[in-house]
């Protein structure tokens, strides 16, 4: 049991402190709009991580057979969600204070892309 808890702590530590896309999102949001603007997304992010960890701990993974239709539907739904997020990012316009500079959401993401290379998702 101690080995499992140690494994969970090491996993969650690396999840929380790696320079991945989630942390880069909070850095960009905080630097642009201030600390207070990061509180609601932070709560949602950590609540989702808590729920996912709780469901994994309950053994939800062992209930869903990788060869079942439920697993295929979950994979398809997750893929469609990621594609929808990519579409929304590509369609996002420039911020009002950056309208004259020619910086759009895509160029902002491209400037920060190197931060997600150590932990691709």
mmCIF file of C-alpha atoms in Angstrom:
data_model
loop_
_atom_site.group_PDB
_atom_site.id
_atom_site.type_symbol
_atom_site.label_atom_id
_atom_site.label_comp_id
_atom_site.label_asym_id
_atom_site.label_seq_id
_atom_site.Cartn_x
_atom_site.Cartn_y
_atom_site.Cartn_z
ATOM 1 C CA UNK A 1 0.000 0.000 0.000
ATOM 2 C CA UNK A 2 2.866 2.387 0.754
ATOM 3 C CA UNK A 3 4.297 1.847 -2.736
ATOM 4 C CA UNK A 4 0.925 2.752 -4.284
ATOM 5 C CA UNK A 5 0.645 5.954 -2.257
ATOM 6 C CA UNK A 6 4.224 6.904 -3.121
ATOM 7 C CA UNK A 7 3.493 6.266 -6.808
ATOM 8 C CA UNK A 8 0.365 8.450 -6.632
ATOM 9 C CA UNK A 9 2.228 11.280 -4.886
ATOM 10 C CA UNK A 10 5.053 11.197 -7.446
ATOM 11 C CA UNK A 11 2.537 11.189 -10.308
ATOM 12 C CA UNK A 12 0.533 14.101 -8.885
ATOM 13 C CA UNK A 13 3.700 16.081 -8.082
ATOM 14 C CA UNK A 14 4.925 15.792 -11.659
ATOM 15 C CA UNK A 15 1.435 16.625 -12.940
ATOM 16 C CA UNK A 16 1.259 19.778 -10.827
ATOM 17 C CA UNK A 17 4.751 21.178 -11.423
ATOM 18 C CA UNK A 18 5.787 20.270 -14.949
ATOM 19 C CA UNK A 19 5.880 23.041 -17.572
ATOM 20 C CA UNK A 20 2.954 21.605 -19.525
ATOM 21 C CA UNK A 21 0.091 23.261 -21.361
ATOM 22 C CA UNK A 22 -2.122 23.512 -18.266
ATOM 23 C CA UNK A 23 0.453 25.412 -16.245
ATOM 24 C CA UNK A 24 1.349 27.585 -19.222
ATOM 25 C CA UNK A 25 -2.338 28.484 -19.575
ATOM 26 C CA UNK A 26 -2.440 29.696 -15.961
ATOM 27 C CA UNK A 27 0.817 31.636 -16.364
ATOM 28 C CA UNK A 28 -0.471 33.364 -19.506
ATOM 29 C CA UNK A 29 -3.866 34.097 -17.964
ATOM 30 C CA UNK A 30 -2.349 35.476 -14.772
ATOM 31 C CA UNK A 31 0.196 37.629 -16.572
ATOM 32 C CA UNK A 32 -2.435 39.086 -18.868
ATOM 33 C CA UNK A 33 -5.408 39.557 -16.532
ATOM 34 C CA UNK A 34 -4.032 39.257 -12.982
ATOM 35 C CA UNK A 35 -4.102 36.597 -10.288
ATOM 36 C CA UNK A 36 -7.838 36.895 -9.541
ATOM 37 C CA UNK A 37 -8.731 35.826 -13.075
ATOM 38 C CA UNK A 38 -6.943 32.484 -12.560
ATOM 39 C CA UNK A 39 -9.006 31.404 -9.549
ATOM 40 C CA UNK A 40 -12.131 30.020 -11.348
ATOM 41 C CA UNK A 41 -10.138 28.080 -13.988
ATOM 42 C CA UNK A 42 -7.794 26.786 -11.264
ATOM 43 C CA UNK A 43 -10.716 25.496 -9.230
ATOM 44 C CA UNK A 44 -12.182 23.760 -12.279
ATOM 45 C CA UNK A 45 -8.846 22.268 -13.299
ATOM 46 C CA UNK A 46 -8.114 20.886 -9.846
ATOM 47 C CA UNK A 47 -11.665 19.653 -9.339
ATOM 48 C CA UNK A 48 -11.454 17.725 -12.617
ATOM 49 C CA UNK A 49 -8.095 16.234 -11.577
ATOM 50 C CA UNK A 50 -9.545 15.266 -8.191
ATOM 51 C CA UNK A 51 -12.590 13.590 -9.771
ATOM 52 C CA UNK A 52 -10.447 11.722 -12.318
ATOM 53 C CA UNK A 53 -8.039 10.532 -9.614
ATOM 54 C CA UNK A 54 -10.957 9.477 -7.411
ATOM 55 C CA UNK A 55 -12.596 7.498 -10.240
ATOM 56 C CA UNK A 56 -9.287 5.816 -11.083
ATOM 57 C CA UNK A 57 -8.853 4.976 -7.404
ATOM 58 C CA UNK A 58 -12.292 3.390 -7.324
ATOM 59 C CA UNK A 59 -11.282 1.135 -10.185
ATOM 60 C CA UNK A 60 -13.351 2.644 -12.997
ATOM 61 C CA UNK A 61 -10.652 1.670 -15.473
ATOM 62 C CA UNK A 62 -11.117 -2.012 -14.675
ATOM 63 C CA UNK A 63 -14.890 -1.743 -15.210
ATOM 64 C CA UNK A 64 -14.574 -0.468 -18.780
ATOM 65 C CA UNK A 65 -13.232 -3.165 -21.064
ATOM 66 C CA UNK A 66 -10.840 -1.735 -23.699
ATOM 67 C CA UNK A 67 -12.554 -3.883 -26.338
ATOM 68 C CA UNK A 68 -16.071 -2.669 -25.499
ATOM 69 C CA UNK A 69 -18.241 -0.185 -27.336
ATOM 70 C CA UNK A 70 -18.269 2.132 -24.286
ATOM 71 C CA UNK A 71 -14.494 2.508 -24.535
ATOM 72 C CA UNK A 72 -14.714 3.275 -28.275
ATOM 73 C CA UNK A 73 -17.428 5.887 -27.677
ATOM 74 C CA UNK A 74 -15.318 7.517 -24.952
ATOM 75 C CA UNK A 75 -12.301 7.646 -27.275
ATOM 76 C CA UNK A 76 -14.379 9.159 -30.083
ATOM 77 C CA UNK A 77 -15.987 11.721 -27.770
ATOM 78 C CA UNK A 78 -12.581 12.734 -26.379
ATOM 79 C CA UNK A 79 -11.141 13.075 -29.875
ATOM 80 C CA UNK A 80 -14.069 15.205 -31.037
ATOM 81 C CA UNK A 81 -13.721 17.425 -27.979
ATOM 82 C CA UNK A 82 -10.019 18.022 -28.658
ATOM 83 C CA UNK A 83 -10.774 18.813 -32.311
ATOM 84 C CA UNK A 84 -13.509 21.247 -31.238
ATOM 85 C CA UNK A 85 -11.051 22.982 -28.884
ATOM 86 C CA UNK A 86 -8.507 23.221 -31.711
ATOM 87 C CA UNK A 87 -11.155 24.706 -34.004
ATOM 88 C CA UNK A 88 -12.163 27.284 -31.368
ATOM 89 C CA UNK A 89 -8.508 28.224 -30.847
ATOM 90 C CA UNK A 90 -7.961 28.701 -34.570
ATOM 91 C CA UNK A 91 -11.096 30.833 -34.876
ATOM 92 C CA UNK A 92 -10.234 33.016 -31.866
ATOM 93 C CA UNK A 93 -9.519 36.630 -32.698
ATOM 94 C CA UNK A 94 -6.956 39.033 -31.343
ATOM 95 C CA UNK A 95 -7.456 40.586 -27.942
ATOM 96 C CA UNK A 96 -8.744 44.179 -27.965
ATOM 97 C CA UNK A 97 -5.472 45.602 -26.610
ATOM 98 C CA UNK A 98 -3.422 43.627 -29.164
ATOM 99 C CA UNK A 99 -5.625 44.306 -32.203
ATOM 100 C CA UNK A 100 -3.156 46.666 -33.808
ATOM 101 C CA UNK A 101 -0.128 44.475 -33.175
ATOM 102 C CA UNK A 102 -1.290 41.539 -35.284
ATOM 103 C CA UNK A 103 -1.070 39.016 -32.444
ATOM 104 C CA UNK A 104 -3.897 36.501 -32.587
ATOM 105 C CA UNK A 105 -4.598 33.483 -30.432
ATOM 106 C CA UNK A 106 -2.708 31.190 -32.787
ATOM 107 C CA UNK A 107 0.457 33.278 -32.810
ATOM 108 C CA UNK A 108 0.283 33.536 -29.008
ATOM 109 C CA UNK A 109 -0.030 29.773 -28.747
ATOM 110 C CA UNK A 110 2.818 29.313 -31.237
ATOM 111 C CA UNK A 111 5.086 31.508 -29.105
ATOM 112 C CA UNK A 112 4.359 29.323 -26.055
ATOM 113 C CA UNK A 113 4.340 25.975 -27.855
ATOM 114 C CA UNK A 114 7.906 25.078 -26.887
ATOM 115 C CA UNK A 115 6.766 24.917 -23.233
ATOM 116 C CA UNK A 116 4.564 21.895 -23.934
ATOM 117 C CA UNK A 117 7.289 19.876 -25.671
ATOM 118 C CA UNK A 118 8.654 18.220 -22.483
ATOM 119 C CA UNK A 119 5.162 16.841 -21.710
ATOM 120 C CA UNK A 120 3.237 16.330 -24.960
ATOM 121 C CA UNK A 121 -0.409 15.437 -24.577
#
